[in-house]
Amino acid sequence: MKKVGAILVGGALLLSAVSGWAIESCVKCHKSMDKVKELVKATGAKSADDLVKAIRGGKKAALHKAVKDEDIKKAFAEASK
Ligand code: HEC
């Protein structure tokens, strides 16, 4: 039974990773991923770490305090597609 549980948990994790294209923590404020893409492009960030720095040091840094680095990096990956 333990094995079945592990497989279920693994499957759920995999599914959430695949459907993670719309990043909830950004869309909450930015409404759509298209808008996020535009903003990401406008920062001129060339890497995921660049984008984290741009947002953390940007004029809206306070608004982005609650967002995870991980989500910002995901947004970069999404925007550079
Ligand atoms: C609490 C609300 C909020 C959340 C959550 C949020 N943003 Fe923002 N963000 C804003 C606002 C407001 C601006 C100002 C620009 C605008 O939307 O016109 C902004 C601006 C930006 C900018 C432009 C650069 C800058 O610093 O001004 C980028 C890039 C950005 N957001 C990316 C993201 C990403 C990626 C996420 C998810 C990981 C995210 N934001 C989550 C509110 C938010």
Tab-separated table of N, CA and C and ligand atoms in Angstrom:
chain	number	residue	atom	x	y	z
A	1	MET	N	0.828	-1.218	0.000
A	1	MET	CA	0.000	0.000	0.000
A	1	MET	C	0.859	1.263	0.000
A	2	LYS	N	1.995	1.169	0.684
A	2	LYS	CA	2.885	2.329	0.738
A	2	LYS	C	3.284	2.757	-0.676
A	3	LYS	N	3.555	1.756	-1.484
A	3	LYS	CA	4.010	2.023	-2.848
A	3	LYS	C	2.945	2.778	-3.647
A	4	VAL	N	1.692	2.323	-3.481
A	4	VAL	CA	0.591	2.969	-4.208
A	4	VAL	C	0.511	4.442	-3.822
A	5	GLY	N	0.668	4.715	-2.533
A	5	GLY	CA	0.618	6.101	-2.058
A	5	GLY	C	1.715	6.923	-2.698
A	6	ALA	N	2.906	6.353	-2.758
A	6	ALA	CA	4.046	7.060	-3.332
A	6	ALA	C	3.804	7.373	-4.801
A	7	ILE	N	3.213	6.410	-5.492
A	7	ILE	CA	2.930	6.611	-6.919
A	7	ILE	C	1.889	7.719	-7.094
A	8	LEU	N	0.881	7.713	-6.235
A	8	LEU	CA	-0.165	8.742	-6.314
A	8	LEU	C	0.418	10.130	-6.059
A	9	VAL	N	1.219	10.244	-5.019
A	9	VAL	CA	1.819	11.537	-4.685
A	9	VAL	C	2.726	11.995	-5.826
A	10	GLY	N	3.516	11.059	-6.351
A	10	GLY	CA	4.401	11.382	-7.465
A	10	GLY	C	3.620	11.876	-8.663
A	11	GLY	N	2.535	11.205	-8.959
A	11	GLY	CA	1.690	11.580	-10.100
A	11	GLY	C	1.092	12.961	-9.919
A	12	ALA	N	0.659	13.251	-8.707
A	12	ALA	CA	0.048	14.545	-8.431
A	12	ALA	C	1.080	15.658	-8.598
A	13	LEU	N	2.290	15.415	-8.113
A	13	LEU	CA	3.362	16.405	-8.235
A	13	LEU	C	3.670	16.674	-9.698
A	14	LEU	N	3.743	15.595	-10.464
A	14	LEU	CA	4.048	15.699	-11.881
A	14	LEU	C	2.975	16.511	-12.588
A	15	LEU	N	1.726	16.211	-12.283
A	15	LEU	CA	0.605	16.909	-12.901
A	15	LEU	C	0.647	18.401	-12.584
A	16	SER	N	0.908	18.737	-11.326
A	16	SER	CA	0.903	20.146	-10.961
A	16	SER	C	2.066	20.863	-11.634
A	17	ALA	N	3.162	20.158	-11.868
A	17	ALA	CA	4.303	20.776	-12.544
A	17	ALA	C	3.956	21.060	-13.995
A	18	VAL	N	3.269	20.119	-14.631
A	18	VAL	CA	2.928	20.265	-16.044
A	18	VAL	C	1.904	21.373	-16.255
A	19	SER	N	0.918	21.464	-15.357
A	19	SER	CA	-0.132	22.465	-15.536
A	19	SER	C	0.288	23.810	-14.935
A	20	GLY	N	1.555	23.924	-14.536
A	20	GLY	CA	2.028	25.155	-13.902
A	20	GLY	C	2.334	26.278	-14.859
A	21	TRP	N	1.882	26.197	-16.090
A	21	TRP	CA	2.217	27.239	-17.070
A	21	TRP	C	1.615	28.595	-16.717
A	22	ALA	N	0.426	28.583	-16.106
A	22	ALA	CA	-0.133	29.846	-15.630
A	22	ALA	C	0.285	29.972	-14.177
A	23	ILE	N	1.119	30.925	-13.854
A	23	ILE	CA	1.661	31.007	-12.520
A	23	ILE	C	0.702	31.796	-11.631
A	24	GLU	N	0.006	31.036	-10.776
A	24	GLU	CA	-1.044	31.608	-9.923
A	24	GLU	C	-0.593	32.850	-9.170
A	25	SER	N	0.598	32.795	-8.603
A	25	SER	CA	1.051	33.895	-7.744
A	25	SER	C	1.279	35.185	-8.534
A	26	CYS	N	1.445	35.092	-9.846
A	26	CYS	CA	1.610	36.306	-10.661
A	26	CYS	C	0.265	36.742	-11.233
A	27	VAL	N	-0.495	35.760	-11.682
A	27	VAL	CA	-1.773	36.054	-12.343
A	27	VAL	C	-2.755	36.721	-11.371
A	28	LYS	N	-2.583	36.419	-10.090
A	28	LYS	CA	-3.394	37.008	-9.032
A	28	LYS	C	-3.459	38.525	-9.193
A	29	CYS	N	-2.332	39.145	-9.493
A	29	CYS	CA	-2.287	40.600	-9.656
A	29	CYS	C	-2.253	41.006	-11.125
A	30	HIS	N	-1.506	40.244	-11.911
A	30	HIS	CA	-1.281	40.673	-13.295
A	30	HIS	C	-2.365	40.218	-14.270
A	31	LYS	N	-3.331	39.475	-13.777
A	31	LYS	CA	-4.501	39.061	-14.558
A	31	LYS	C	-4.238	37.998	-15.628
A	32	SER	N	-3.207	38.171	-16.435
A	32	SER	CA	-2.939	37.151	-17.450
A	32	SER	C	-1.442	36.943	-17.619
A	33	MET	N	-1.066	35.767	-18.095
A	33	MET	CA	0.342	35.490	-18.326
A	33	MET	C	0.890	36.337	-19.466
A	34	ASP	N	0.030	36.760	-20.388
A	34	ASP	CA	0.482	37.622	-21.485
A	34	ASP	C	1.017	38.937	-20.931
A	35	LYS	N	0.289	39.450	-19.950
A	35	LYS	CA	0.691	40.710	-19.310
A	35	LYS	C	2.033	40.510	-18.593
A	36	VAL	N	2.167	39.385	-17.884
A	36	VAL	CA	3.419	39.088	-17.175
A	36	VAL	C	4.563	39.007	-18.185
A	37	LYS	N	4.293	38.330	-19.308
A	37	LYS	CA	5.308	38.191	-20.360
A	37	LYS	C	5.802	39.545	-20.812
A	38	GLU	N	4.862	40.448	-21.058
A	38	GLU	CA	5.194	41.805	-21.505
A	38	GLU	C	6.107	42.500	-20.507
A	39	LEU	N	5.726	42.417	-19.228
A	39	LEU	CA	6.495	43.083	-18.179
A	39	LEU	C	7.889	42.480	-18.062
A	40	VAL	N	7.953	41.138	-18.178
A	40	VAL	CA	9.251	40.456	-18.093
A	40	VAL	C	10.146	40.920	-19.232
A	41	LYS	N	9.590	40.994	-20.436
A	41	LYS	CA	10.374	41.434	-21.595
A	41	LYS	C	10.868	42.854	-21.393
A	42	ALA	N	9.994	43.704	-20.809
A	42	ALA	CA	10.337	45.105	-20.612
A	42	ALA	C	11.487	45.293	-19.624
A	43	THR	N	11.705	44.334	-18.728
A	43	THR	CA	12.822	44.474	-17.778
A	43	THR	C	14.150	44.243	-18.487
A	44	GLY	N	14.117	43.548	-19.615
A	44	GLY	CA	15.347	43.262	-20.342
A	44	GLY	C	16.199	42.191	-19.683
A	45	ALA	N	15.633	41.469	-18.735
A	45	ALA	CA	16.376	40.416	-18.033
A	45	ALA	C	16.804	39.326	-19.014
A	46	LYS	N	18.062	38.887	-18.872
A	46	LYS	CA	18.588	37.891	-19.804
A	46	LYS	C	18.640	36.491	-19.225
A	47	SER	N	18.368	36.393	-17.932
A	47	SER	CA	18.343	35.074	-17.303
A	47	SER	C	17.333	35.113	-16.164
A	48	ALA	N	16.997	33.931	-15.657
A	48	ALA	CA	16.037	33.846	-14.567
A	48	ALA	C	16.554	34.613	-13.346
A	49	ASP	N	17.864	34.499	-13.084
A	49	ASP	CA	18.432	35.201	-11.926
A	49	ASP	C	18.386	36.711	-12.121
A	50	ASP	N	18.601	37.132	-13.371
A	50	ASP	CA	18.494	38.540	-13.741
A	50	ASP	C	17.115	39.080	-13.395
A	51	LEU	N	16.120	38.289	-13.728
A	51	LEU	CA	14.736	38.717	-13.505
A	51	LEU	C	14.439	38.819	-12.011
A	52	VAL	N	14.936	37.851	-11.249
A	52	VAL	CA	14.747	37.905	-9.795
A	52	VAL	C	15.337	39.209	-9.273
A	53	LYS	N	16.550	39.540	-9.725
A	53	LYS	CA	17.228	40.769	-9.279
A	53	LYS	C	16.432	41.993	-9.697
A	54	ALA	N	15.949	41.992	-10.963
A	54	ALA	CA	15.215	43.143	-11.483
A	54	ALA	C	13.952	43.381	-10.661
A	55	ILE	N	13.255	42.307	-10.318
A	55	ILE	CA	12.003	42.455	-9.575
A	55	ILE	C	12.271	42.795	-8.114
A	56	ARG	N	13.263	42.130	-7.519
A	56	ARG	CA	13.600	42.391	-6.104
A	56	ARG	C	14.116	43.815	-5.907
A	57	GLY	N	14.781	44.349	-6.953
A	57	GLY	CA	15.340	45.688	-6.815
A	57	GLY	C	14.531	46.737	-7.561
A	58	GLY	N	13.398	46.316	-8.129
A	58	GLY	CA	12.580	47.219	-8.928
A	58	GLY	C	11.755	48.163	-8.078
A	59	LYS	N	11.043	49.070	-8.759
A	59	LYS	CA	10.266	50.047	-8.015
A	59	LYS	C	9.052	49.421	-7.345
A	60	LYS	N	8.685	48.242	-7.806
A	60	LYS	CA	7.549	47.557	-7.192
A	60	LYS	C	8.009	46.385	-6.316
A	61	ALA	N	9.215	46.461	-5.825
A	61	ALA	CA	9.775	45.376	-5.019
A	61	ALA	C	8.854	45.000	-3.847
A	62	ALA	N	8.275	46.016	-3.217
A	62	ALA	CA	7.422	45.763	-2.055
A	62	ALA	C	6.237	44.877	-2.408
A	63	LEU	N	5.711	45.082	-3.619
A	63	LEU	CA	4.557	44.293	-4.052
A	63	LEU	C	4.939	42.841	-4.319
A	64	HIS	N	6.199	42.621	-4.595
A	64	HIS	CA	6.650	41.277	-4.960
A	64	HIS	C	7.323	40.540	-3.817
A	65	LYS	N	7.234	41.114	-2.623
A	65	LYS	CA	7.849	40.477	-1.455
A	65	LYS	C	7.320	39.088	-1.219
A	66	ALA	N	6.032	38.922	-1.442
A	66	ALA	CA	5.401	37.641	-1.115
A	66	ALA	C	5.570	36.579	-2.211
A	67	VAL	N	6.074	36.974	-3.374
A	67	VAL	CA	6.236	35.974	-4.435
A	67	VAL	C	7.575	35.263	-4.290
A	68	LYS	N	7.554	33.990	-4.631
A	68	LYS	CA	8.756	33.171	-4.460
A	68	LYS	C	9.712	33.336	-5.646
A	69	ASP	N	11.017	33.267	-5.362
A	69	ASP	CA	12.033	33.294	-6.420
A	69	ASP	C	11.697	32.259	-7.485
A	70	GLU	N	11.289	31.108	-6.987
A	70	GLU	CA	10.953	29.970	-7.849
A	70	GLU	C	9.888	30.358	-8.885
A	71	ASP	N	8.893	31.135	-8.446
A	71	ASP	CA	7.820	31.552	-9.350
A	71	ASP	C	8.315	32.597	-10.351
A	72	ILE	N	9.198	33.454	-9.897
A	72	ILE	CA	9.762	34.454	-10.802
A	72	ILE	C	10.571	33.750	-11.896
A	73	LYS	N	11.325	32.723	-11.480
A	73	LYS	CA	12.132	31.979	-12.444
A	73	LYS	C	11.251	31.235	-13.446
A	74	LYS	N	10.134	30.730	-12.939
A	74	LYS	CA	9.180	30.048	-13.821
A	74	LYS	C	8.627	31.044	-14.838
A	75	ALA	N	8.345	32.259	-14.360
A	75	ALA	CA	7.799	33.289	-15.242
A	75	ALA	C	8.804	33.629	-16.333
A	76	PHE	N	10.095	33.646	-15.963
A	76	PHE	CA	11.116	33.936	-16.972
A	76	PHE	C	11.114	32.854	-18.047
A	77	ALA	N	11.072	31.599	-17.598
A	77	ALA	CA	11.066	30.474	-18.540
A	77	ALA	C	9.868	30.573	-19.474
A	78	GLU	N	8.746	30.968	-18.904
A	78	GLU	CA	7.504	31.086	-19.672
A	78	GLU	C	7.614	32.227	-20.688
A	79	ALA	N	8.179	33.353	-20.252
A	79	ALA	CA	8.255	34.538	-21.105
A	79	ALA	C	9.271	34.378	-22.230
A	80	SER	N	10.249	33.506	-22.034
A	80	SER	CA	11.276	33.392	-23.072
A	80	SER	C	10.977	32.279	-24.062
A	81	LYS	N	9.787	31.742	-23.994
A	81	LYS	CA	9.393	30.695	-24.955
A	81	LYS	C	9.138	31.284	-26.328
B	1	HEC	C1	0.635	41.943	-5.124
B	1	HEC	C2	0.425	42.057	-6.552
B	1	HEC	C3	1.492	41.490	-7.495
B	1	HEC	C4	1.955	40.207	-7.552
B	1	HEC	C5	1.546	39.017	-6.702
B	1	HEC	C6	2.913	40.168	-8.634
B	1	HEC	N1	3.033	41.423	-9.189
B	1	HEC	FE1	4.389	41.965	-10.633
B	1	HEC	N2	3.761	43.933	-10.455
B	1	HEC	C7	2.674	44.364	-9.723
B	1	HEC	C8	2.419	45.767	-10.041
B	1	HEC	C9	1.274	46.613	-9.497
B	1	HEC	C10	3.419	46.162	-10.955
B	1	HEC	C11	3.558	47.540	-11.633
B	1	HEC	C12	3.514	47.447	-13.130
B	1	HEC	C13	2.134	47.221	-13.730
B	1	HEC	O1	1.514	46.160	-13.538
B	1	HEC	O2	1.676	48.091	-14.459
B	1	HEC	C14	4.249	44.994	-11.207
B	1	HEC	C15	5.357	44.965	-12.046
B	1	HEC	C16	6.030	43.828	-12.434
B	1	HEC	C17	7.130	43.797	-13.370
B	1	HEC	C18	7.794	45.003	-14.016
B	1	HEC	C19	9.108	45.349	-13.313
B	1	HEC	C20	8.926	46.113	-12.038
B	1	HEC	O3	9.604	45.746	-11.024
B	1	HEC	O4	8.168	47.091	-12.012
B	1	HEC	C21	7.460	42.489	-13.557
B	1	HEC	C22	8.563	41.928	-14.455
B	1	HEC	C23	6.572	41.691	-12.717
B	1	HEC	N3	5.718	42.536	-12.052
B	1	HEC	C24	6.576	40.324	-12.668
B	1	HEC	C25	5.834	39.568	-11.759
B	1	HEC	C26	5.937	38.122	-11.663
B	1	HEC	C27	6.831	37.255	-12.530
B	1	HEC	C28	5.095	37.739	-10.657
B	1	HEC	C29	4.867	36.313	-10.132
B	1	HEC	C30	6.049	35.588	-9.692
B	1	HEC	C31	4.470	38.945	-10.125
B	1	HEC	N4	4.942	40.028	-10.832
B	1	HEC	C32	3.569	39.011	-9.064
B	1	HEC	C33	1.965	43.594	-8.821
B	1	HEC	C34	2.172	42.250	-8.526
